[in-house]
Amino acid sequence: MLAAERIDALLACYAEALGASSGAIAQVFGFRPWARTYRVPLPWIEFHEAHAKHDHSAEILLPHPSGHSYSVFGSVRDGVTPEDNPLVPALARFGLGDACITTIHNPFGPRLFMVFYRQPGAPEFSRVEANVIRMMEPHLAKAFAMRSALAALHSDGPANDAEARRSANAHAWLVDGDFEWSPRSLPLFERTLGVGRRKLPELAALLRSEVERTTREGRGRTFRIGGLRVDIATSLRDGKDETLLLFYDAGARRPPLNAAVKLLSPQQRRIAACLVRGDTLGEIAAELSIGLETVRTHVRVIARRFGASTRAELVLRLCDA
């Protein structure tokens, strides 16, 4: 497991490098709620607090919930229009007219928006700086994902999300086709699948196949094998792209849906089943052939009925038979 201190150092390195580039600031909109949810290194928080006047998270993200897919990564002055990305006019209202926008796909929490922009009076981005941003962004996103993964495994965070983030029963690294199992993996496999050490190679082959298929088909970041649920996180470790798998006892964490789900409308019941399966809002909209805003509205209604304030809490209550 990559030590938290090494990830902290990696984040601090990126913050310093991007923050010192011709007045460019790497700002993560929605960072503060994320920092409250996960244990974030103090230097990284201080870096963002130093630029607090530039952090308009609430104003920008409120009209654009994290469930929406923002795939644009380009300079606003290079012709990115509001039709391409609804965040553009929101950024423009705060004078951030020269910015590179991207999305951090966080497997362990809400999606974040990362924006690289100029400080007032600083030179425009050069082609070299734009290329540096494009090269560094995926590594920074992976560092964020890894920070979240560690928090999911070892956390004493806020009570409302603590159960969901502590519930990973075991983990493993998938490196060049080979697995590095955590000590808790084998007892979990024996309990959920009846797989002992002798059948571990057979399970490893099945896991490799499922990871490849899930990633290739874009079916989200979660799949199940019998009573075992697996969450996938592509991460950065020792300078290499590797895959971290989190294992859950699905029998304990994913029981039959709560009987109260029957009180929902047929469409809301289908949405609830998709949420429990781990689908994103966009994937739910595509599967049910309905609009994204319709999905959001139904999810809010379901959350209110079950008294849930976060998606993790909602899924847990939907499964509380």
Coordinates of C-alpha atoms in Angstrom, one line a residue:
M1 CA 0.0 0.0 0.0
L2 CA 1.4 3.4 -0.9
A3 CA 2.1 5.3 2.3
A4 CA -0.1 8.4 3.0
E5 CA 3.1 10.5 3.5
R6 CA 4.2 9.7 0.0
I7 CA 0.9 10.8 -1.5
D8 CA 1.0 13.9 0.6
A9 CA 4.4 14.7 -0.8
L10 CA 3.2 14.1 -4.3
L11 CA 0.2 16.4 -3.9
A12 CA 2.4 19.1 -2.4
C13 CA 4.8 18.8 -5.3
Y14 CA 2.1 19.3 -7.9
A15 CA 0.7 22.2 -6.0
E16 CA 4.0 24.0 -5.8
A17 CA 4.9 23.3 -9.4
L18 CA 1.5 24.4 -10.8
G19 CA 1.2 27.4 -8.4
A20 CA 4.6 28.7 -9.4
S21 CA 4.1 28.6 -13.2
S22 CA 3.7 32.2 -14.4
G23 CA 1.1 33.0 -11.8
A24 CA -1.1 30.0 -12.8
I25 CA -3.1 28.5 -9.9
A26 CA -4.4 25.0 -9.8
Q27 CA -7.7 25.3 -8.1
V28 CA -10.0 22.4 -7.3
F29 CA -13.6 23.6 -7.2
G30 CA -15.5 21.7 -4.6
F31 CA -12.3 21.0 -2.7
R32 CA -13.5 22.1 0.7
P33 CA -16.3 19.6 1.0
W34 CA -13.9 17.0 -0.2
A35 CA -11.3 18.0 2.3
R36 CA -13.9 17.7 5.1
T37 CA -14.9 14.2 4.0
Y38 CA -11.4 12.9 3.6
R39 CA -8.3 13.3 5.7
V40 CA -6.3 15.7 3.5
P41 CA -2.7 16.7 4.2
L42 CA -2.4 20.1 6.0
P43 CA 0.0 21.6 3.4
W44 CA -2.5 20.9 0.7
I45 CA -5.3 22.6 2.6
E46 CA -3.1 25.6 3.4
F47 CA -2.2 25.9 -0.3
H48 CA -5.9 26.2 -1.1
E49 CA -6.7 28.4 1.9
A50 CA -4.0 30.9 0.6
H51 CA -6.1 31.3 -2.5
A52 CA -9.5 31.2 -0.8
K53 CA -10.6 34.4 -2.5
H54 CA -10.4 32.5 -5.8
D55 CA -12.4 29.5 -4.6
H56 CA -16.0 30.1 -5.7
S57 CA -17.0 26.5 -5.3
A58 CA -20.5 27.0 -4.0
E59 CA -21.5 29.6 -6.7
I60 CA -20.0 27.6 -9.5
L61 CA -20.9 24.0 -8.5
L62 CA -24.4 24.6 -7.2
P63 CA -26.0 25.0 -10.6
H64 CA -23.8 22.2 -12.0
P65 CA -24.1 19.1 -9.7
S66 CA -21.2 16.7 -9.8
G67 CA -23.3 14.0 -11.4
H68 CA -23.0 15.8 -14.8
S69 CA -20.2 14.8 -17.1
Y70 CA -17.9 17.7 -18.0
S71 CA -15.3 16.3 -20.4
V72 CA -13.9 19.6 -21.8
F73 CA -10.2 20.2 -21.2
G74 CA -9.1 23.3 -23.0
S75 CA -8.5 27.0 -22.8
V76 CA -11.5 29.2 -22.6
R77 CA -9.9 31.7 -24.9
D78 CA -9.4 28.9 -27.5
G79 CA -13.1 28.8 -28.3
V80 CA -14.6 26.7 -25.6
T81 CA -18.3 27.8 -25.6
P82 CA -21.0 27.5 -22.9
E83 CA -22.6 24.8 -25.0
D84 CA -19.4 22.8 -24.7
N85 CA -19.2 23.2 -20.9
P86 CA -21.8 24.9 -18.7
L87 CA -19.0 25.8 -16.2
V88 CA -17.5 28.3 -18.7
P89 CA -20.0 31.2 -18.1
A90 CA -19.8 30.5 -14.3
L91 CA -16.0 30.9 -14.4
A92 CA -16.3 34.0 -16.6
R93 CA -18.5 35.7 -14.0
F94 CA -15.5 35.7 -11.7
G95 CA -13.1 37.0 -14.3
L96 CA -11.5 33.6 -15.0
G97 CA -11.5 34.0 -18.7
D98 CA -8.3 32.1 -19.4
A99 CA -8.6 28.7 -17.9
C100 CA -8.1 25.0 -18.5
I101 CA -11.0 22.9 -17.2
T102 CA -11.0 19.2 -16.4
T103 CA -12.7 16.7 -14.2
I104 CA -11.3 14.5 -11.5
H105 CA -13.1 11.2 -11.5
N106 CA -12.9 10.1 -7.9
P107 CA -13.9 6.5 -7.4
F108 CA -14.4 7.0 -3.6
G109 CA -16.4 10.2 -3.5
P110 CA -18.0 13.1 -5.4
R111 CA -16.6 14.2 -8.7
L112 CA -14.4 17.3 -8.5
F113 CA -13.7 20.0 -11.1
M114 CA -10.1 21.1 -11.5
V115 CA -9.4 24.5 -13.1
F116 CA -6.0 26.0 -14.0
Y117 CA -6.2 29.7 -14.4
R118 CA -4.2 32.9 -14.4
Q119 CA -3.9 35.3 -11.5
P120 CA -5.0 38.8 -12.4
G121 CA -2.3 40.6 -14.3
A122 CA -0.3 37.4 -15.0
P123 CA 0.7 36.5 -18.6
E124 CA -1.6 34.3 -20.6
F125 CA -0.9 30.6 -20.7
S126 CA 1.9 29.7 -23.1
R127 CA 1.8 26.6 -25.2
V128 CA 4.4 25.1 -23.0
E129 CA 2.5 25.8 -19.8
A130 CA -0.7 24.4 -21.4
N131 CA 1.2 21.2 -22.3
V132 CA 2.6 20.9 -18.7
I133 CA -1.0 21.2 -17.4
R134 CA -2.2 18.5 -19.7
M135 CA 0.6 16.2 -18.7
M136 CA 0.3 16.7 -15.0
E137 CA -3.5 16.6 -14.7
P138 CA -4.0 12.8 -14.9
H139 CA -1.2 12.2 -12.3
L140 CA -2.8 14.8 -10.0
A141 CA -6.2 13.2 -10.4
K142 CA -4.7 9.8 -9.5
A143 CA -3.1 11.3 -6.5
F144 CA -6.5 12.6 -5.3
A145 CA -8.1 9.2 -6.0
M146 CA -5.3 7.5 -4.0
R147 CA -5.8 9.9 -1.1
S148 CA -9.5 9.0 -1.1
A149 CA -8.7 5.3 -1.3
L150 CA -6.5 5.4 1.7
A151 CA -9.1 7.4 3.6
A152 CA -11.7 4.7 2.6
L153 CA -9.5 2.0 4.1
H154 CA -8.2 3.9 7.2
S155 CA -10.5 6.7 8.3
D156 CA -11.9 8.2 11.5
G157 CA -13.7 11.0 9.5
P158 CA -17.2 12.4 9.9
A159 CA -19.8 10.0 11.4
N160 CA -22.3 10.3 8.6
D161 CA -19.9 8.7 6.1
A162 CA -17.7 6.8 8.4
E163 CA -19.4 3.4 8.0
A164 CA -19.3 3.5 4.2
R165 CA -15.6 4.6 4.2
R166 CA -14.5 2.0 6.7
S167 CA -16.4 -0.9 5.2
A168 CA -13.7 -2.1 2.8
N169 CA -13.0 -5.6 4.1
A170 CA -9.7 -6.1 2.2
H171 CA -7.7 -4.8 -0.7
A172 CA -5.2 -5.9 -3.4
W173 CA -2.9 -4.3 -5.9
L174 CA -3.0 -5.6 -9.5
V175 CA 0.4 -5.0 -11.0
D176 CA 1.3 -6.2 -14.4
G177 CA -1.3 -8.9 -14.2
D178 CA -0.2 -10.2 -10.8
F179 CA -2.0 -9.6 -7.5
E180 CA -0.5 -8.3 -4.2
W181 CA -3.1 -9.5 -1.6
S182 CA -3.7 -7.7 1.7
P183 CA -3.6 -10.1 4.8
R184 CA -7.4 -9.8 5.1
S185 CA -8.1 -10.9 1.6
L186 CA -8.0 -14.7 2.0
P187 CA -10.3 -14.8 5.1
L188 CA -12.8 -12.6 3.2
F189 CA -12.7 -14.9 0.1
E190 CA -13.2 -18.0 2.3
R191 CA -16.2 -16.3 4.0
T192 CA -17.9 -14.9 0.9
L193 CA -16.9 -17.3 -1.9
G194 CA -15.7 -20.4 -0.2
V195 CA -12.4 -20.0 -1.9
G196 CA -9.3 -21.2 0.0
R197 CA -5.6 -20.7 -0.8
R198 CA -5.6 -23.6 -3.3
K199 CA -8.3 -21.9 -5.5
L200 CA -6.7 -18.4 -5.2
P201 CA -5.1 -18.6 -8.7
E202 CA -8.6 -19.4 -10.2
L203 CA -10.1 -16.4 -8.4
A204 CA -7.2 -14.2 -9.5
A205 CA -7.8 -15.1 -13.2
L206 CA -11.5 -14.3 -12.8
L207 CA -10.8 -11.0 -11.1
R208 CA -8.3 -10.0 -13.9
S209 CA -11.0 -10.9 -16.5
E210 CA -13.7 -8.9 -14.7
V211 CA -11.5 -5.8 -14.2
E212 CA -10.5 -5.8 -17.9
R213 CA -14.1 -6.3 -19.0
T214 CA -15.6 -3.7 -16.6
T215 CA -13.0 -1.1 -17.7
R216 CA -13.3 -1.9 -21.4
E217 CA -17.1 -1.7 -21.4
G218 CA -17.3 1.4 -19.3
R219 CA -19.7 -0.3 -16.8
G220 CA -18.7 1.9 -13.9
R221 CA -16.1 1.0 -11.3
T222 CA -17.8 -1.8 -9.5
F223 CA -18.7 -5.4 -10.1
R224 CA -19.7 -8.4 -8.1
I225 CA -18.7 -12.1 -7.9
G226 CA -21.2 -14.0 -5.8
G227 CA -21.0 -12.5 -2.3
L228 CA -18.0 -10.4 -3.1
R229 CA -18.2 -6.8 -4.3
V230 CA -15.1 -5.2 -6.0
D231 CA -14.4 -1.5 -6.4
I232 CA -11.8 -0.5 -9.0
A233 CA -9.4 2.4 -8.7
T234 CA -6.7 3.1 -11.3
S235 CA -3.9 4.7 -9.2
L236 CA -0.3 5.9 -9.2
R237 CA 2.2 3.9 -7.1
D238 CA 6.0 4.2 -7.3
G239 CA 5.6 6.2 -10.5
K240 CA 3.6 3.5 -12.3
D241 CA 0.0 3.2 -13.2
E242 CA -1.4 0.4 -11.2
T243 CA -4.9 -0.8 -10.1
L244 CA -6.1 -0.9 -6.5
L245 CA -9.1 -3.2 -5.8
L246 CA -11.2 -2.8 -2.7
F247 CA -13.2 -5.9 -1.6
Y248 CA -16.4 -5.9 0.3
D249 CA -18.5 -8.6 1.8
A250 CA -21.5 -8.0 -0.4
G251 CA -23.7 -10.3 1.7
A252 CA -23.2 -8.0 4.6
R253 CA -23.1 -4.7 2.7
R254 CA -25.5 -5.4 -0.1
P255 CA -28.5 -7.3 1.4
P256 CA -31.9 -7.3 -0.4
L257 CA -33.4 -3.8 -0.9
N258 CA -35.2 -2.2 2.0
A259 CA -38.9 -3.2 2.0
A260 CA -39.8 0.5 1.9
V261 CA -38.5 0.7 -1.7
K262 CA -41.8 -0.9 -2.7
L263 CA -43.5 2.4 -1.8
L264 CA -41.5 4.2 -4.5
S265 CA -42.8 4.6 -8.1
P266 CA -41.7 1.9 -10.6
Q267 CA -39.2 4.3 -12.2
Q268 CA -37.8 5.3 -8.8
R269 CA -37.4 1.6 -7.9
R270 CA -35.3 1.1 -11.0
I271 CA -33.2 4.1 -10.1
A272 CA -32.7 2.8 -6.6
A273 CA -31.5 -0.5 -7.9
C274 CA -29.1 1.3 -10.2
L275 CA -27.7 3.3 -7.3
V276 CA -27.2 0.2 -5.2
R277 CA -25.4 -1.3 -8.2
G278 CA -23.0 1.6 -8.2
D279 CA -24.1 3.3 -11.5
T280 CA -23.4 7.0 -12.0
L281 CA -26.3 9.4 -12.6
G282 CA -25.3 9.6 -16.3
E283 CA -25.3 5.8 -16.6
I284 CA -28.7 5.6 -15.0
A285 CA -30.1 8.2 -17.4
A286 CA -28.7 6.3 -20.4
E287 CA -29.9 2.9 -19.2
L288 CA -33.5 4.1 -18.4
S289 CA -33.6 6.5 -21.4
I290 CA -34.5 9.5 -19.4
G291 CA -33.0 12.9 -18.9
L292 CA -30.2 13.6 -16.4
E293 CA -32.2 16.2 -14.5
T294 CA -35.1 13.7 -14.2
V295 CA -32.7 11.3 -12.6
R296 CA -31.4 14.0 -10.2
T297 CA -34.9 14.9 -9.2
H298 CA -35.9 11.3 -8.5
V299 CA -32.6 10.7 -6.5
R300 CA -33.4 13.8 -4.3
V301 CA -36.9 12.5 -3.7
I302 CA -35.6 9.0 -2.8
A303 CA -33.0 10.5 -0.5
R304 CA -35.6 12.6 1.4
R305 CA -37.8 9.6 1.9
F306 CA -35.0 7.6 3.3
G307 CA -33.5 10.5 5.4
A308 CA -30.1 10.3 3.6
S309 CA -27.8 13.3 3.1
T310 CA -25.1 11.6 1.0
R311 CA -25.1 9.0 -1.7
A312 CA -23.2 6.5 0.4
E313 CA -25.7 6.9 3.2
L314 CA -28.6 6.5 0.7
V315 CA -27.2 3.3 -0.7
L316 CA -26.7 1.9 2.8
R317 CA -30.3 2.7 3.7
L318 CA -31.7 1.3 0.5
C319 CA -29.9 -2.0 1.4
D320 CA -31.1 -1.9 5.0
A321 CA -33.6 -4.7 4.7

